Amino acid sequence: MIQRDVCLSVLLVTAVLHAVTCNKGNKHKPWMEAQYQGIIMENDNTVLLNPPLFALDKDAPLRYAGEICGFRIHGAGTPFEAVVLDRTTGEGLIRAKGPVDCEAQREHTFTIQAHDCGEGPDGSNSKKSHKATVHVRVNDVNEFAPVFGERVFRASVTEGRMYERVLRVQAWDQDCSPQYSQVCFYQILTPNVPFTIDNDGYIKNTQPLQASGERLIRFTVTAYDCGKKRAVEDAEVEIQVKPTCKPSWRGWNKRIEYVPGSGSLALFPTIHLETCEEPIWSIQATVEIQTSHIAKGCDRDNYSEKSLRKLCGAAPGDVELLPPSSPTFNWTHSLPIQDTQDSSPVFWFNGSQSVEVPPGRLPAGGGAADHLTLSFWLKHAGGSGGKSGKEEEVLLCNTVQNDGSFSHYTLAVHGCRISFLYWSLLDSSHPVKFLWKLEQVCDVEWHHYALSLEFPTVSLYVDGVTYDPALMHDNGALTSPKRQGRMMIGGCWTDEKISVKVNDGDTSRISGSTVGRFLRGYVSGLSLRLGTVDSREVIDCLYACKEGLQYTDFDSLGKGMKVHVNPAQSQLTLEGDDAPSFSRALQHVEYLNSLQFPTPGVRPLKLQTTVRCLTNEGCLTIPDLDGYLVVLQPDAPQVQLAGSPRSAHPVSDFQGPLGVPIFPDLRITCTVSHNVSPNKLERAPRSDVQSPDGIECALERCEIGIMGEDLNPEYESLSLDVSSAWQRGLETENSSRSLQITGVQNVAVYEDILRSVSYRTAARASLYARKFHVSCSEMNGRYISNQLYTEVDVLHGIHAISPNHLQSAQQFVHNMHQAPAELSGHALVSANRSSVFPGVAMVIIVVCIGFLALIVTLGLSRIHNMRQRGSEGAEIEAANQRDPFWEDSAMTITVNPMESLQSRGLVPAQKSSVSEKEEPIEESP
């Protein structure tokens, strides 16, 4: 019995030990899906997962080791928890800890991990699965109703108009889903109103409204979301009906006056755009000033073409091919000239005439014929009458001799094309033709052309803009010109068979040269230069207008505003999208004429406006504005020349190497009545000398003329410092009749040059008084100074008088014979400049003192001599009064003591006359 109990105890212990040994076998970690998608409704707390939440363990069916004890969610602030529904199957559930809000957070993402029960009830040696990702989306519930952004919506309309959109009402929904957060439609609740509303909230009128009826229309609108939930509060709409408004520009003057020299002028200082409160997408306005009727398209520098080229820095060597007609340059005398205030004459070519430039006027060709520059202004007649536009019209053709060989070039227009034909060598090569098609050629307006040939390259500038040619090799049969140097303007010669009548009415054809392909149009400033071509800066300077539109107040320009001005400054364009800012910008559009003396007259103005709206239906139309700007007549400048009317010099000075100065104390002044801003002056060289009223004067030409007989080149001449004049940019032209100085310079330079002009006569030449006059001009002769006259005379000295007598005579004159007040302008002059008359008076006094004793002994004879002297003095004074040149001069008394001196043997007989300019006075019988 005892033995059996022992066996049972051993068996029981063995079973317990076996069971304990089996539970210690938790070898595997739980397993679950890697990713789960879940959905939860706002009014629920259970998450529906796909796939369902299960965790498996390979240690099953062992107790504890094969069972799932729980799930753990990782993620701070996650509003979810996981619970185990069945430990054996590993089924779980995710639920919300509290209410979830789609509007607060629509989606949640976190990780979850499963763990088994371990090896015993205490969960020892528990194992965890991998972490799985869970995405949970919160489904919305239509819990919010639409809400309007404003309680009252207001708008205004103009009577009589139909609007596509009067205004828009908008409501918002706080739900998070597209289904419930969108407002699906709006509704007008007030019946019988002349408005409709679409699903986007846009309201438009169904009929034209009248301001004479109800001026303020009120109605109520509501909104529904896509879940058919109505707005909590409806909105009110107020539509004001306004009387008819005409969109236009307001606050501008049709006539605008511009005072020359006043700087820039705002054209529309108080203008504003009336849009009648219409919504605007964009605005574009173009201001245009018309100056094509002024000279060559606008106000430019009024200097001569030659002076202007110097001011612009053009290379020297230009030859003017169409100069004003003169005895020296007479080939243009047959051409009609248009009256203009331009810097150079304007010639009209009528389509039936041409001129030929004399060969001596052309620059030498040589090897430089393939490097040349042609500059000119052209206003082509276009298609106005005749065959113009259908046939080629030649502006210039020239055959050039190059050391035995000949080259040829022709510049012509044909319709809206301009061509340049260059024949580098008439004997061997074919000509090359360069062609440009330009609207400027046929628009019947003035344009500036500059053609530069650096063979094989040709450049054409039109109004300062470069245009590339289409190169054409003219391989057709062309008759080469005669090998003879010849240039024609306005047409070209051609060699062809011409019919000639002979006896009995028969005709025969013989070879001859005729002129054809005549030009129709105006040409001015045609010049030719061989060698160096002009730069772009020089060409721009020659073309630049001195008047035009400008915009300078860029700092106050509104956001999104754009300003564009064309190169000619005749058109200014503004772009913007805000009407008030656009109006302020237009108020700063200015006109500026920088010429000191601009061309007066009318400049028509035009303002064109284009408005774009959100839709073209019912968009505004702004009428164009037509006005005009009047440039007032400038006050003409007064250029005054002043200096001594006469001077006398010793004979030695006349015959010296320097001669005698003609205008040693010349003064030039320039005055004008109105004030001119110094920074708005016309271009002129800088000068430290200005006129009293602040005008910086620039002269362009001065001419010294000879009165009476021409200078005898054998022994008479006028001279000046030519090198000094050349260094200052001045040119001189000297002849027996005049001395001309040309070039733009200030008055200080011209004063200095004119003061250096001297008159010289050769030794042993007959000396007599010479009279000269000088005048100056500016602006190509537009303003001319007064004529200043002067006379240079010979100062005759008496060398037989002792110094003591001369000294006593001077003392006597100082003490006893002071000039009266009315003669104070006649001061005693120095030895090298004194007049002959004060010197003779001094001699009379000396003679009277020296021969006082002889007067007592020879009383009767002395009385007779004194009477005769008085008679001769009266005749001389009368002769002076008859000279119109001295009508305004002060009174001069001349006494001739030479007869007495001759009678005593003190003076040779050949010096008995007072002056070589005076005729001998015959004694009365």
Tab-separated table of C-alpha atoms in Angstrom, residues 284-485:
chain	number	residue	atom	x	y	z
A	284	GLN	CA	-4.099	101.897	-72.104
A	285	ALA	CA	-3.778	105.525	-73.200
A	286	THR	CA	-1.643	107.020	-75.980
A	287	VAL	CA	-0.723	110.708	-76.060
A	288	GLU	CA	0.403	111.900	-79.481
A	289	ILE	CA	1.717	115.315	-80.449
A	290	GLN	CA	1.808	116.169	-84.138
A	291	THR	CA	4.875	118.110	-85.278
A	292	SER	CA	5.223	116.877	-88.838
A	293	HIS	CA	4.167	120.295	-90.170
A	294	ILE	CA	7.131	121.983	-88.456
A	295	ALA	CA	10.260	122.122	-90.595
A	296	LYS	CA	11.541	118.536	-90.981
A	297	GLY	CA	9.110	116.886	-88.597
A	298	CYS	CA	9.820	118.739	-85.342
A	299	ASP	CA	11.852	121.544	-83.797
A	300	ARG	CA	15.563	120.859	-84.147
A	301	ASP	CA	18.734	122.892	-83.732
A	302	ASN	CA	18.528	126.012	-85.869
A	303	TYR	CA	22.240	126.082	-86.620
A	304	SER	CA	23.420	125.521	-90.151
A	305	GLU	CA	23.965	121.945	-91.233
A	306	LYS	CA	27.711	122.512	-91.250
A	307	SER	CA	27.780	123.958	-87.737
A	308	LEU	CA	25.456	121.267	-86.437
A	309	ARG	CA	27.738	118.537	-87.721
A	310	LYS	CA	30.609	120.085	-85.800
A	311	LEU	CA	28.532	120.313	-82.628
A	312	CYS	CA	27.569	116.653	-82.954
A	313	GLY	CA	31.218	115.603	-83.368
A	314	ALA	CA	30.989	114.385	-86.967
A	315	ALA	CA	34.195	113.648	-88.806
A	316	PRO	CA	35.437	116.588	-90.924
A	317	GLY	CA	35.586	116.643	-94.672
A	318	ASP	CA	31.896	116.900	-95.623
A	319	VAL	CA	31.083	118.562	-98.927
A	320	GLU	CA	27.682	120.246	-99.187
A	321	LEU	CA	26.161	119.199	-102.490
A	322	LEU	CA	23.064	121.430	-102.310
A	323	PRO	CA	24.302	124.737	-100.878
A	324	PRO	CA	22.330	127.995	-101.052
A	325	SER	CA	22.711	129.588	-104.446
A	326	SER	CA	25.514	132.171	-104.636
A	327	PRO	CA	27.991	133.414	-107.241
A	328	THR	CA	30.426	130.761	-106.036
A	329	PHE	CA	27.883	127.927	-105.723
A	330	ASN	CA	25.426	128.610	-108.505
A	331	TRP	CA	24.339	125.146	-109.646
A	332	THR	CA	21.252	125.222	-107.383
A	333	HIS	CA	19.857	128.535	-108.649
A	334	SER	CA	17.261	126.826	-110.887
A	335	LEU	CA	15.760	124.722	-108.076
A	336	PRO	CA	12.683	126.034	-106.225
A	337	ILE	CA	13.344	126.667	-102.522
A	338	GLN	CA	10.731	126.112	-99.833
A	339	ASP	CA	10.467	128.819	-97.191
A	340	THR	CA	11.370	127.312	-93.837
A	341	GLN	CA	13.088	128.181	-90.598
A	342	ASP	CA	15.242	125.098	-90.873
A	343	SER	CA	18.990	125.016	-90.528
A	344	SER	CA	19.543	124.433	-94.242
A	345	PRO	CA	17.617	125.307	-97.427
A	346	VAL	CA	14.940	122.902	-98.675
A	347	PHE	CA	14.945	122.249	-102.442
A	348	TRP	CA	11.968	120.952	-104.414
A	349	PHE	CA	12.521	118.476	-107.246
A	350	ASN	CA	9.391	118.425	-109.417
A	351	GLY	CA	10.048	115.259	-111.410
A	352	SER	CA	11.334	117.005	-114.512
A	353	GLN	CA	14.593	118.667	-113.516
A	354	SER	CA	17.957	117.830	-112.028
A	355	VAL	CA	21.216	119.604	-111.285
A	356	GLU	CA	24.825	118.700	-111.940
A	357	VAL	CA	27.512	119.399	-109.367
A	358	PRO	CA	30.639	120.990	-110.883
A	359	PRO	CA	33.620	118.629	-110.803
A	360	GLY	CA	35.708	121.140	-108.890
A	361	ARG	CA	33.234	121.039	-106.003
A	362	LEU	CA	33.585	117.279	-105.486
A	363	PRO	CA	36.260	115.757	-103.255
A	364	ALA	CA	39.067	113.933	-104.994
A	365	GLY	CA	38.118	110.297	-105.592
A	366	GLY	CA	41.373	108.403	-105.607
A	367	GLY	CA	41.320	105.049	-103.937
A	368	ALA	CA	38.789	106.133	-101.320
A	369	ALA	CA	35.722	105.906	-103.566
A	370	ASP	CA	34.680	102.658	-101.838
A	371	HIS	CA	34.529	104.428	-98.439
A	372	LEU	CA	31.975	107.214	-98.344
A	373	THR	CA	29.068	108.636	-96.362
A	374	LEU	CA	25.935	110.230	-97.824
A	375	SER	CA	23.710	112.214	-95.450
A	376	PHE	CA	20.482	113.939	-96.405
A	377	TRP	CA	16.906	114.802	-95.463
A	378	LEU	CA	14.220	113.516	-97.818
A	379	LYS	CA	10.483	114.025	-98.044
A	380	HIS	CA	9.551	111.845	-100.963
A	381	ALA	CA	6.406	112.789	-102.882
A	382	GLY	CA	5.244	109.173	-102.743
A	383	GLY	CA	2.366	108.278	-105.049
A	384	SER	CA	1.109	111.827	-105.490
A	385	GLY	CA	0.465	112.328	-109.168
A	386	GLY	CA	2.238	111.392	-112.357
A	387	LYS	CA	4.193	108.173	-112.525
A	388	SER	CA	5.599	108.563	-109.049
A	389	GLY	CA	5.900	105.190	-107.379
A	390	LYS	CA	5.867	103.241	-110.652
A	391	GLU	CA	9.323	104.165	-111.902
A	392	GLU	CA	12.704	104.434	-110.276
A	393	GLU	CA	13.628	107.962	-109.196
A	394	VAL	CA	17.289	108.838	-108.792
A	395	LEU	CA	18.351	110.962	-105.881
A	396	LEU	CA	22.053	110.991	-106.732
A	397	CYS	CA	24.312	109.308	-109.260
A	398	ASN	CA	28.047	109.765	-109.553
A	399	THR	CA	30.873	108.436	-111.679
A	400	VAL	CA	34.225	108.668	-109.937
A	401	GLN	CA	37.634	108.633	-111.577
A	402	ASN	CA	40.217	106.585	-109.670
A	403	ASP	CA	43.654	107.134	-111.226
A	404	GLY	CA	42.580	106.031	-114.691
A	405	SER	CA	39.812	103.602	-113.711
A	406	PHE	CA	36.221	104.539	-113.032
A	407	SER	CA	33.632	103.488	-110.434
A	408	HIS	CA	29.997	104.459	-110.211
A	409	TYR	CA	27.199	104.541	-107.625
A	410	THR	CA	23.528	105.483	-107.769
A	411	LEU	CA	21.111	106.161	-104.914
A	412	ALA	CA	17.465	105.892	-105.958
A	413	VAL	CA	13.922	105.362	-104.635
A	414	HIS	CA	11.280	103.163	-106.194
A	415	GLY	CA	7.879	103.184	-104.543
A	416	CYS	CA	8.534	102.290	-100.899
A	417	ARG	CA	12.020	101.018	-101.658
A	418	ILE	CA	15.383	102.706	-101.585
A	419	SER	CA	18.305	101.202	-103.495
A	420	PHE	CA	22.035	101.774	-103.706
A	421	LEU	CA	23.796	100.543	-106.848
A	422	TYR	CA	27.575	100.343	-106.569
A	423	TRP	CA	29.821	99.633	-109.550
A	424	SER	CA	33.270	99.206	-108.077
A	425	LEU	CA	35.009	99.009	-111.462
A	426	LEU	CA	33.227	99.807	-114.707
A	427	ASP	CA	35.713	97.862	-116.851
A	428	SER	CA	35.562	94.432	-115.257
A	429	SER	CA	33.051	93.776	-112.501
A	430	HIS	CA	29.272	93.657	-112.306
A	431	PRO	CA	27.441	96.144	-110.103
A	432	VAL	CA	26.085	95.205	-106.702
A	433	LYS	CA	22.664	96.466	-105.687
A	434	PHE	CA	21.575	96.919	-102.075
A	435	LEU	CA	17.827	97.239	-101.504
A	436	TRP	CA	15.734	98.327	-98.516
A	437	LYS	CA	11.938	98.231	-98.289
A	438	LEU	CA	10.845	100.917	-95.825
A	439	GLU	CA	7.539	102.597	-95.104
A	440	GLN	CA	9.393	105.837	-94.398
A	441	VAL	CA	10.266	106.207	-98.086
A	442	CYS	CA	6.640	106.606	-99.181
A	443	ASP	CA	4.803	108.119	-96.189
A	444	VAL	CA	5.247	111.701	-97.511
A	445	GLU	CA	6.996	112.783	-94.305
A	446	TRP	CA	10.470	114.125	-93.555
A	447	HIS	CA	13.093	111.512	-92.646
A	448	HIS	CA	16.831	111.672	-92.097
A	449	TYR	CA	18.971	109.201	-94.048
A	450	ALA	CA	22.641	108.367	-93.579
A	451	LEU	CA	24.235	105.795	-95.892
A	452	SER	CA	27.754	104.577	-95.129
A	453	LEU	CA	29.696	102.547	-97.685
A	454	GLU	CA	32.679	100.486	-96.561
A	455	PHE	CA	32.652	98.118	-99.482
A	456	PRO	CA	31.429	95.410	-99.422
A	457	THR	CA	29.433	96.569	-96.375
A	458	VAL	CA	26.661	99.151	-96.646
A	459	SER	CA	24.818	100.590	-93.609
A	460	LEU	CA	21.630	102.648	-93.834
A	461	TYR	CA	20.346	104.726	-90.915
A	462	VAL	CA	16.803	106.111	-91.149
A	463	ASP	CA	15.879	108.490	-88.328
A	464	GLY	CA	18.765	107.049	-86.318
A	465	VAL	CA	17.666	103.388	-86.719
A	466	THR	CA	19.810	100.873	-88.623
A	467	TYR	CA	18.245	98.751	-91.371
A	468	ASP	CA	19.845	95.738	-93.019
A	469	PRO	CA	19.684	95.518	-96.812
A	470	ALA	CA	18.662	92.647	-99.054
A	471	LEU	CA	21.741	92.146	-101.237
A	472	MET	CA	20.973	91.852	-104.936
A	473	HIS	CA	23.489	90.992	-107.647
A	474	ASP	CA	22.147	92.669	-110.738
A	475	ASN	CA	23.393	90.309	-113.448
A	476	GLY	CA	21.190	91.797	-116.145
A	477	ALA	CA	22.512	93.663	-119.128
A	478	LEU	CA	23.307	97.115	-117.838
A	479	THR	CA	24.904	99.789	-119.945
A	480	SER	CA	27.833	101.153	-118.051
A	481	PRO	CA	28.025	104.958	-117.698
A	482	LYS	CA	30.548	106.950	-119.660
A	483	ARG	CA	34.007	106.968	-118.227
A	484	GLN	CA	33.831	110.582	-117.222
A	485	GLY	CA	33.729	112.068	-113.730
